[in-house]
Amino acid sequence: MLHKQPHRRYLKVSELLTDLTLAISSMQSASTIETSPQRFLLNIGQVKNYAENGFLSALRPHGVVIDIRAGSRVREFVDAAHDVGAEAIVDPVTHYVRSPLAVRPAGFRKLPYGSAPVLTGFSDETSRREFCTNVLDSVTADEPDAIVSPYFYAAENEQSWLTESVACAGLTEALLTQRGQVTSMWLGVAVHSSWLANERQRDLLLTALTARQWRGVHLLLSTTQAPFGPLGDVDTLRGLRDLIAVLREAGTPVIVGRRASSGLLLLALGAEGWSTGVSGNLMNMTPHPEDETSGGRSLDRIYIPGLVNLVSIEAYLLMRARRPEYVELGTPQAAALLDGNPSLDDLSSEERILLLQHNLIAQSRQVSELATLPAGQRIARLRTWVDVATERYRALRI
C-alpha cells in the first residue's frame, strides 16, 4: 500500500503470469474469480444507414456509443438505444482540437468547441473549465445515459496530454455534480500502444488511472496494425491484461473502445465491455490528423465467426470455394445477402448494409456466448476459437 506507484500492489498476481498460456491455465483452474459483465457496444460514427429500420432490435447491443458529430441525429440514436434497452453514451471526440482547423472533420468544426484555435494545453484552471463546460453542454443536450469525458490523444511519451485527459475528467464530473445531473461519466483515455507495451509508460498510465476511482474507463488504443486485423502485438496484449486486472481490482470497469475482433480477447481477459463499428476508425483509435489526408474507399470485408476475423470479399470467395464449411456465416443478414448476390459482385447500397449488419450480429453473438461462461472459462473458450481458426487458416492456404 505504501508503494510509490499504488497500482503495483494489484500486479502481484499478474507478474506471475509470464505469458498468455499461463494466464489461460491460471483462469481455468480458478474457481473463485468473480464473473464480470460482458458488454457489446456499438459505435455509431459517420456511417449510419446500417443502424436504421429497426436493426438495433436485431443486434440488441448493451450500449450505443454515439459520435457527437452525428449532430441532429444524436437524439435519434439516443432514443433508438433506449427503445431496445441499451445504454446511450455520447463521445465528444475532443481529440480533434489538437488538429489544425483546416484538417479537422467538417462535422467537428460545427460543434461549439470545434472551431477553436489549435489546443496546445490550458493556461489555467479557468480556461480548462470553460472548455469542459462547452463540451459538457454539447454531450448532455440530448439526454444520454452516460458521456465520455473530454480526452486528448497521447502519443508515445506525451504524458502531459494523458494528464490533461484525467484533469478534464475530474472537472467534468464536478460540473455534473454541481448541476445535479444524473448523467454518468466514463473517463476517456486515448493513447498510443506504447503506453501499454512499455513498462515505464504503463506504470505512468496506471498511476494516473488509479489515483481515484472512476465509474468506468473508456480506453481508446492506437496501434500500427490494420484496423480490421486481430491485435497481434504480444507486449501490448500483456499490457492490456495488466491494465484490466489492475483496474478490476481497484473497482473500475474497463470499456475498450473502437477495436475489431480483438475485443473478444479483451473481454475474455476481464474487460467489462468492448465497442466496435463498421469503419476502420471505429476498429482502431485514429490520432488527430496533423495534415490533409486522402484515400479511396476501403475494401469491403466480411466477418467469419469460425476464423474470428474480418477478411476481404476476395479472400472469402477463395476460401468458400475450397472449404465452404470453414467459412459459414450463420446470420439472416448474410443469408439474404448471398441469396441475392452469391458472388458478392458490385455490392449495392442495400447489399452493403446487409454485409455491415452481418459483421456486427456475428460478433455480438460471440460476445453473448462468452457471457454465458464463468470468468475462468472465457479465455479457455477463446483459446479454442483461436486454435480452430489457426488450423483452418493452415488448411485454407491457397
Short mmCIF file of C-alpha atoms in Angstrom, two decimals:
data_model
loop_
_atom_site.label_atom_id
_atom_site.label_comp_id
_atom_site.label_asym_id
_atom_site.label_seq_id
_atom_site.Cartn_x
_atom_site.Cartn_y
_atom_site.Cartn_z
CA MET A 1 0.00 0.00 0.00
CA LEU A 2 2.97 2.32 0.54
CA HIS A 3 4.47 1.68 -2.89
CA LYS A 4 5.33 4.88 -4.77
CA GLN A 5 3.12 3.61 -7.58
CA PRO A 6 0.00 2.34 -5.73
CA HIS A 7 -1.31 0.31 -8.65
CA ARG A 8 1.69 -2.00 -8.27
CA ARG A 9 0.03 -3.76 -5.35
CA TYR A 10 -2.50 -5.14 -7.83
CA LEU A 11 0.13 -6.60 -10.12
CA LYS A 12 1.48 -9.27 -7.78
CA VAL A 13 -0.64 -11.98 -9.35
CA SER A 14 -0.26 -10.66 -12.89
CA GLU A 15 3.52 -10.66 -12.60
CA LEU A 16 3.37 -14.43 -12.19
CA LEU A 17 1.55 -14.77 -15.50
CA THR A 18 4.55 -14.60 -17.76
CA ASP A 19 2.61 -15.28 -20.92
CA LEU A 20 -0.90 -15.79 -22.17
CA THR A 21 -0.67 -19.57 -21.87
CA LEU A 22 -0.03 -19.31 -18.14
CA ALA A 23 -2.85 -16.80 -17.88
CA ILE A 24 -5.21 -19.30 -19.52
CA SER A 25 -4.07 -22.08 -17.21
CA SER A 26 -4.49 -19.87 -14.16
CA MET A 27 -8.02 -18.81 -15.09
CA GLN A 28 -9.07 -22.35 -15.97
CA SER A 29 -8.05 -23.59 -12.53
CA ALA A 30 -9.50 -20.65 -10.63
CA SER A 31 -12.93 -21.27 -9.16
CA THR A 32 -13.32 -18.06 -7.19
CA ILE A 33 -12.80 -15.47 -9.94
CA GLU A 34 -15.77 -13.15 -9.93
CA THR A 35 -17.71 -13.08 -13.18
CA SER A 36 -17.80 -9.58 -14.64
CA PRO A 37 -20.39 -8.37 -17.16
CA GLN A 38 -19.58 -8.85 -20.83
CA ARG A 39 -20.96 -5.93 -22.78
CA PHE A 40 -21.05 -5.46 -26.54
CA LEU A 41 -21.34 -1.82 -27.54
CA LEU A 42 -22.00 -0.40 -30.97
CA ASN A 43 -20.08 2.66 -32.17
CA ILE A 44 -22.12 4.90 -34.42
CA GLY A 45 -19.83 7.19 -36.37
CA GLN A 46 -20.17 8.81 -39.77
CA VAL A 47 -21.78 5.77 -41.43
CA LYS A 48 -25.28 5.39 -40.02
CA ASN A 49 -27.57 3.83 -42.64
CA TYR A 50 -27.00 0.28 -41.45
CA ALA A 51 -28.35 1.17 -37.98
CA GLU A 52 -31.75 2.28 -39.24
CA ASN A 53 -35.08 0.49 -39.78
CA GLY A 54 -35.06 -1.47 -36.56
CA PHE A 55 -31.60 -3.02 -36.88
CA LEU A 56 -30.80 -2.25 -33.24
CA SER A 57 -33.69 -4.52 -32.26
CA ALA A 58 -31.93 -7.39 -34.03
CA LEU A 59 -28.47 -6.52 -32.71
CA ARG A 60 -29.60 -5.67 -29.16
CA PRO A 61 -26.30 -4.16 -28.02
CA HIS A 62 -25.75 -3.43 -24.36
CA GLY A 63 -24.83 0.12 -25.27
CA VAL A 64 -24.58 2.53 -28.19
CA VAL A 65 -21.64 4.94 -28.29
CA ILE A 66 -22.68 7.89 -30.44
CA ASP A 67 -20.16 10.22 -32.04
CA ILE A 68 -21.22 13.80 -31.21
CA ARG A 69 -20.66 14.67 -34.88
CA ALA A 70 -23.94 12.94 -35.66
CA GLY A 71 -25.40 16.36 -34.91
CA SER A 72 -29.18 16.48 -35.06
CA ARG A 73 -29.28 12.68 -35.23
CA VAL A 74 -27.71 12.19 -31.79
CA ARG A 75 -31.18 12.39 -30.23
CA GLU A 76 -32.47 9.83 -32.74
CA PHE A 77 -29.86 7.29 -31.73
CA VAL A 78 -30.23 8.02 -28.02
CA ASP A 79 -33.94 7.21 -28.39
CA ALA A 80 -33.20 4.15 -30.55
CA ALA A 81 -30.82 2.82 -27.89
CA HIS A 82 -33.46 3.31 -25.21
CA ASP A 83 -36.07 1.55 -27.35
CA VAL A 84 -34.02 -1.68 -27.19
CA GLY A 85 -32.98 -1.31 -23.55
CA ALA A 86 -29.41 -0.23 -24.37
CA GLU A 87 -27.37 2.44 -22.64
CA ALA A 88 -26.85 5.58 -24.75
CA ILE A 89 -23.38 7.12 -24.48
CA VAL A 90 -22.15 10.24 -26.27
CA ASP A 91 -18.50 10.53 -27.28
CA PRO A 92 -17.26 14.17 -27.60
CA VAL A 93 -14.27 13.22 -29.85
CA THR A 94 -12.39 16.15 -28.32
CA HIS A 95 -9.02 14.84 -29.51
CA TYR A 96 -9.61 16.73 -32.76
CA VAL A 97 -9.00 20.07 -31.02
CA ARG A 98 -5.28 19.38 -31.37
CA SER A 99 -5.57 19.38 -35.17
CA PRO A 100 -5.17 22.47 -37.35
CA LEU A 101 -8.59 23.92 -38.09
CA ALA A 102 -8.30 23.23 -41.82
CA VAL A 103 -7.89 19.46 -41.36
CA ARG A 104 -10.49 18.91 -38.67
CA PRO A 105 -13.53 16.91 -39.79
CA ALA A 106 -16.30 19.19 -41.05
CA GLY A 107 -18.80 17.79 -38.55
CA PHE A 108 -16.44 18.52 -35.70
CA ARG A 109 -15.93 22.14 -36.74
CA LYS A 110 -19.68 22.72 -36.35
CA LEU A 111 -19.53 21.96 -32.63
CA PRO A 112 -19.31 24.82 -30.10
CA TYR A 113 -15.76 23.72 -29.24
CA GLY A 114 -14.87 22.51 -32.74
CA SER A 115 -13.71 25.77 -34.30
CA ALA A 116 -11.42 26.94 -31.51
CA PRO A 117 -7.72 27.52 -32.20
CA VAL A 118 -5.40 24.52 -32.01
CA LEU A 119 -5.22 23.41 -28.39
CA THR A 120 -1.69 23.24 -27.07
CA GLY A 121 -2.70 22.98 -23.42
CA PHE A 122 -4.61 25.03 -20.86
CA SER A 123 -3.04 28.14 -19.39
CA ASP A 124 -5.01 27.88 -16.16
CA GLU A 125 -7.97 26.23 -14.47
CA THR A 126 -10.35 28.87 -15.80
CA SER A 127 -9.61 28.05 -19.43
CA ARG A 128 -9.87 24.32 -18.71
CA ARG A 129 -13.23 24.85 -17.01
CA GLU A 130 -14.53 26.90 -19.94
CA PHE A 131 -13.55 24.17 -22.39
CA CYS A 132 -15.06 21.37 -20.29
CA THR A 133 -18.26 23.37 -19.79
CA ASN A 134 -18.70 23.80 -23.55
CA VAL A 135 -18.12 20.09 -24.09
CA LEU A 136 -20.47 19.11 -21.29
CA ASP A 137 -23.25 21.32 -22.65
CA SER A 138 -22.93 19.63 -26.04
CA VAL A 139 -22.76 15.99 -24.95
CA THR A 140 -25.63 16.22 -22.47
CA ALA A 141 -28.01 18.19 -24.72
CA ASP A 142 -29.76 15.05 -25.96
CA GLU A 143 -30.02 13.43 -22.54
CA PRO A 144 -27.87 10.31 -22.93
CA ASP A 145 -27.40 7.89 -20.06
CA ALA A 146 -23.66 8.46 -19.99
CA ILE A 147 -20.95 10.55 -21.57
CA VAL A 148 -17.27 10.07 -22.25
CA SER A 149 -15.23 12.81 -20.60
CA PRO A 150 -13.12 15.15 -22.78
CA TYR A 151 -9.95 13.37 -23.86
CA PHE A 152 -6.84 14.05 -25.93
CA TYR A 153 -4.65 11.59 -27.79
CA ALA A 154 -1.36 10.91 -26.00
CA ALA A 155 1.32 9.70 -28.38
CA GLU A 156 4.41 7.94 -27.09
CA ASN A 157 5.83 9.87 -24.10
CA GLU A 158 3.16 12.60 -24.32
CA GLN A 159 2.38 12.38 -20.62
CA SER A 160 1.05 15.94 -20.45
CA TRP A 161 -1.92 15.03 -22.67
CA LEU A 162 -2.72 12.00 -20.56
CA THR A 163 -2.64 14.29 -17.53
CA GLU A 164 -4.97 16.74 -19.28
CA SER A 165 -7.46 13.97 -20.09
CA VAL A 166 -7.59 12.94 -16.44
CA ALA A 167 -7.83 16.55 -15.26
CA CYS A 168 -10.71 17.28 -17.64
CA ALA A 169 -12.50 14.15 -16.45
CA GLY A 170 -12.28 15.24 -12.84
CA LEU A 171 -13.51 18.72 -13.68
CA THR A 172 -16.35 17.41 -15.87
CA GLU A 173 -17.53 15.09 -13.13
CA ALA A 174 -17.50 18.00 -10.67
CA LEU A 175 -19.57 20.09 -13.09
CA LEU A 176 -22.11 17.27 -13.41
CA THR A 177 -22.42 17.11 -9.64
CA GLN A 178 -22.81 20.88 -9.32
CA ARG A 179 -25.61 20.83 -11.87
CA GLY A 180 -27.35 17.91 -10.21
CA GLN A 181 -27.35 15.99 -13.49
CA VAL A 182 -27.87 12.24 -13.26
CA THR A 183 -25.85 11.52 -16.42
CA SER A 184 -22.95 9.25 -15.56
CA MET A 185 -19.44 9.74 -16.93
CA TRP A 186 -16.71 7.47 -18.19
CA LEU A 187 -13.12 8.63 -18.02
CA GLY A 188 -11.96 8.97 -21.64
CA VAL A 189 -8.35 7.99 -22.35
CA ALA A 190 -6.76 7.77 -25.82
CA VAL A 191 -3.18 6.52 -26.05
CA HIS A 192 -0.62 5.05 -28.39
CA SER A 193 0.04 1.32 -27.86
CA SER A 194 3.48 2.13 -26.40
CA TRP A 195 1.67 3.22 -23.22
CA LEU A 196 0.81 -0.44 -22.70
CA ALA A 197 3.74 -2.21 -24.34
CA ASN A 198 6.41 -0.23 -22.47
CA GLU A 199 6.58 -0.98 -18.73
CA ARG A 200 7.67 2.51 -17.70
CA GLN A 201 4.87 4.17 -19.64
CA ARG A 202 2.39 1.58 -18.42
CA ASP A 203 3.35 2.45 -14.84
CA LEU A 204 2.65 6.12 -15.55
CA LEU A 205 -0.67 5.28 -17.18
CA LEU A 206 -1.83 3.05 -14.35
CA THR A 207 -0.72 5.54 -11.72
CA ALA A 208 -2.84 8.20 -13.44
CA LEU A 209 -5.88 5.93 -13.77
CA THR A 210 -5.79 4.60 -10.20
CA ALA A 211 -5.26 7.95 -8.46
CA ARG A 212 -9.01 7.85 -7.79
CA GLN A 213 -11.93 5.61 -8.61
CA TRP A 214 -13.97 6.18 -11.75
CA ARG A 215 -17.37 4.90 -12.79
CA GLY A 216 -15.54 3.37 -15.75
CA VAL A 217 -12.59 3.91 -18.07
CA HIS A 218 -13.24 4.20 -21.81
CA LEU A 219 -9.88 3.21 -23.29
CA LEU A 220 -9.02 4.04 -26.90
CA LEU A 221 -5.84 2.48 -28.19
CA SER A 222 -3.97 3.37 -31.37
CA THR A 223 -1.83 0.64 -32.92
CA THR A 224 0.14 0.40 -36.14
CA GLN A 225 -1.80 -2.68 -37.24
CA ALA A 226 -4.53 -2.62 -39.84
CA PRO A 227 -7.82 -1.67 -38.14
CA PHE A 228 -9.67 -4.82 -39.19
CA GLY A 229 -6.92 -7.20 -38.08
CA PRO A 230 -6.56 -9.03 -34.76
CA LEU A 231 -4.36 -7.39 -32.16
CA GLY A 232 -1.16 -9.38 -32.55
CA ASP A 233 1.33 -7.31 -30.54
CA VAL A 234 2.09 -9.55 -27.55
CA ASP A 235 3.61 -6.76 -25.44
CA THR A 236 0.53 -4.59 -25.98
CA LEU A 237 -1.77 -7.51 -25.12
CA ARG A 238 0.13 -8.19 -21.92
CA GLY A 239 -0.08 -4.52 -21.06
CA LEU A 240 -3.84 -4.58 -21.63
CA ARG A 241 -4.11 -7.69 -19.48
CA ASP A 242 -2.31 -5.92 -16.63
CA LEU A 243 -4.33 -2.73 -17.03
CA ILE A 244 -7.63 -4.62 -16.97
CA ALA A 245 -6.54 -6.64 -13.92
CA VAL A 246 -5.34 -3.57 -12.03
CA LEU A 247 -8.48 -1.54 -12.67
CA ARG A 248 -10.74 -4.50 -11.90
CA GLU A 249 -9.07 -4.88 -8.51
CA ALA A 250 -9.41 -1.13 -8.00
CA GLY A 251 -13.14 -1.40 -8.67
CA THR A 252 -13.04 0.44 -12.00
CA PRO A 253 -14.54 -1.30 -15.06
CA VAL A 254 -12.76 -1.00 -18.41
CA ILE A 255 -14.55 -0.46 -21.71
CA VAL A 256 -12.13 -0.96 -24.61
CA GLY A 257 -13.39 1.22 -27.43
CA ARG A 258 -13.04 1.03 -31.19
CA ARG A 259 -11.48 -2.40 -31.62
CA ALA A 260 -12.08 -5.11 -34.20
CA SER A 261 -12.47 -8.77 -33.17
CA SER A 262 -9.53 -8.44 -30.75
CA GLY A 263 -12.19 -7.04 -28.43
CA LEU A 264 -13.29 -10.64 -27.85
CA LEU A 265 -9.90 -11.44 -26.33
CA LEU A 266 -10.06 -8.36 -24.14
CA LEU A 267 -13.48 -9.39 -22.86
CA ALA A 268 -12.08 -12.81 -22.03
CA LEU A 269 -9.23 -11.12 -20.17
CA GLY A 270 -11.72 -9.28 -17.97
CA ALA A 271 -12.74 -6.07 -19.72
CA GLU A 272 -16.34 -5.21 -18.93
CA GLY A 273 -17.12 -4.05 -22.44
CA TRP A 274 -15.91 -3.70 -25.99
CA SER A 275 -17.17 -1.36 -28.68
CA THR A 276 -16.79 -1.61 -32.41
CA GLY A 277 -18.25 -0.13 -35.56
CA VAL A 278 -18.33 -0.60 -39.29
CA SER A 279 -15.48 1.66 -40.46
CA GLY A 280 -11.74 1.45 -39.90
CA ASN A 281 -11.58 4.38 -37.46
CA LEU A 282 -14.05 2.51 -35.23
CA MET A 283 -11.81 -0.58 -35.14
CA ASN A 284 -8.62 1.21 -34.14
CA MET A 285 -8.16 4.59 -32.49
CA THR A 286 -7.08 7.12 -35.11
CA PRO A 287 -4.97 10.01 -33.75
CA HIS A 288 -5.96 13.57 -34.53
CA PRO A 289 -4.78 14.50 -38.05
CA GLU A 290 -1.89 16.92 -38.44
CA ASP A 291 -2.14 17.31 -42.22
CA GLU A 292 -4.62 16.80 -45.01
CA THR A 293 -5.26 13.12 -45.65
CA SER A 294 -6.83 11.48 -48.63
CA GLY A 295 -7.67 7.96 -49.67
CA GLY A 296 -10.09 5.87 -51.64
CA ARG A 297 -12.91 3.73 -50.40
CA SER A 298 -11.80 0.86 -48.18
CA LEU A 299 -12.29 -2.74 -49.23
CA ASP A 300 -15.49 -4.46 -48.18
CA ARG A 301 -14.78 -7.06 -45.52
CA ILE A 302 -16.85 -9.86 -44.12
CA TYR A 303 -16.70 -11.35 -40.62
CA ILE A 304 -16.19 -15.11 -40.49
CA PRO A 305 -17.02 -16.41 -36.99
CA GLY A 306 -15.04 -19.63 -37.49
CA LEU A 307 -11.92 -17.59 -38.28
CA VAL A 308 -12.64 -14.91 -35.65
CA ASN A 309 -11.67 -12.28 -38.17
CA LEU A 310 -12.74 -9.86 -40.88
CA VAL A 311 -11.44 -10.82 -44.32
CA SER A 312 -11.73 -9.25 -47.75
CA ILE A 313 -14.54 -10.37 -50.04
CA GLU A 314 -11.96 -11.79 -52.44
CA ALA A 315 -10.36 -13.88 -49.70
CA TYR A 316 -13.77 -15.09 -48.53
CA LEU A 317 -14.71 -16.28 -52.02
CA LEU A 318 -11.43 -18.17 -52.41
CA MET A 319 -11.89 -19.81 -49.00
CA ARG A 320 -15.51 -20.68 -49.74
CA ALA A 321 -14.52 -22.38 -52.97
CA ARG A 322 -12.05 -24.59 -51.15
CA ARG A 323 -13.72 -25.33 -47.78
CA PRO A 324 -17.20 -23.80 -47.52
CA GLU A 325 -17.82 -25.39 -44.11
CA TYR A 326 -14.92 -23.36 -42.66
CA VAL A 327 -16.38 -20.01 -43.66
CA GLU A 328 -20.03 -20.38 -42.75
CA LEU A 329 -21.52 -17.02 -41.84
CA GLY A 330 -24.65 -18.03 -39.97
CA THR A 331 -26.74 -14.85 -39.80
CA PRO A 332 -30.02 -13.98 -41.52
CA GLN A 333 -28.37 -10.90 -42.97
CA ALA A 334 -25.62 -12.97 -44.59
CA ALA A 335 -28.17 -15.46 -45.92
CA ALA A 336 -30.18 -12.66 -47.53
CA LEU A 337 -27.02 -11.13 -48.98
CA LEU A 338 -25.79 -14.38 -50.52
CA ASP A 339 -29.24 -15.34 -51.76
CA GLY A 340 -29.42 -12.18 -53.83
CA ASN A 341 -25.76 -11.91 -54.81
CA PRO A 342 -23.86 -15.19 -54.22
CA SER A 343 -20.70 -13.91 -55.91
CA LEU A 344 -20.82 -10.63 -53.98
CA ASP A 345 -20.08 -8.65 -57.13
CA ASP A 346 -20.55 -4.87 -57.15
CA LEU A 347 -22.48 -4.62 -53.91
CA SER A 348 -25.40 -2.24 -53.98
CA SER A 349 -26.06 0.11 -51.07
CA GLU A 350 -28.71 -2.27 -49.74
CA GLU A 351 -26.38 -5.26 -50.03
CA ARG A 352 -23.57 -3.39 -48.30
CA ILE A 353 -25.93 -2.61 -45.42
CA LEU A 354 -26.67 -6.34 -45.09
CA LEU A 355 -22.93 -7.02 -45.06
CA LEU A 356 -22.28 -4.49 -42.28
CA GLN A 357 -25.21 -5.80 -40.28
CA HIS A 358 -23.94 -9.37 -40.58
CA ASN A 359 -20.49 -8.33 -39.34
CA LEU A 360 -21.95 -6.80 -36.20
CA ILE A 361 -24.51 -9.53 -35.49
CA ALA A 362 -21.90 -12.28 -35.84
CA GLN A 363 -19.51 -10.59 -33.41
CA SER A 364 -22.30 -9.81 -30.97
CA ARG A 365 -23.30 -13.48 -30.90
CA GLN A 366 -19.79 -14.48 -29.88
CA VAL A 367 -19.87 -11.93 -27.05
CA SER A 368 -23.15 -13.48 -25.89
CA GLU A 369 -21.55 -16.92 -25.94
CA LEU A 370 -18.66 -15.71 -23.78
CA ALA A 371 -21.09 -14.02 -21.41
CA THR A 372 -22.75 -17.34 -20.58
CA LEU A 373 -19.48 -18.74 -19.22
CA PRO A 374 -17.88 -18.31 -15.80
CA ALA A 375 -14.95 -15.89 -15.91
CA GLY A 376 -12.42 -18.69 -15.53
CA GLN A 377 -13.65 -20.39 -18.70
CA ARG A 378 -13.82 -17.41 -21.04
CA ILE A 379 -10.16 -17.39 -22.02
CA ALA A 380 -10.29 -21.15 -22.50
CA ARG A 381 -13.22 -20.78 -24.89
CA LEU A 382 -11.48 -18.03 -26.82
CA ARG A 383 -8.31 -20.08 -26.97
CA THR A 384 -10.36 -22.90 -28.52
CA TRP A 385 -11.76 -20.49 -31.11
CA VAL A 386 -8.27 -19.25 -31.96
CA ASP A 387 -6.84 -22.78 -32.18
CA VAL A 388 -9.65 -23.85 -34.51
CA ALA A 389 -9.20 -20.71 -36.62
CA THR A 390 -5.44 -21.30 -36.84
CA GLU A 391 -5.92 -24.85 -38.10
CA ARG A 392 -8.46 -23.66 -40.63
CA TYR A 393 -6.17 -20.94 -41.92
CA ARG A 394 -3.47 -23.56 -42.45
CA ALA A 395 -5.87 -25.80 -44.35
CA LEU A 396 -7.12 -22.89 -46.45
CA ARG A 397 -3.75 -21.75 -47.79
CA ILE A 398 -4.26 -21.05 -51.46
#
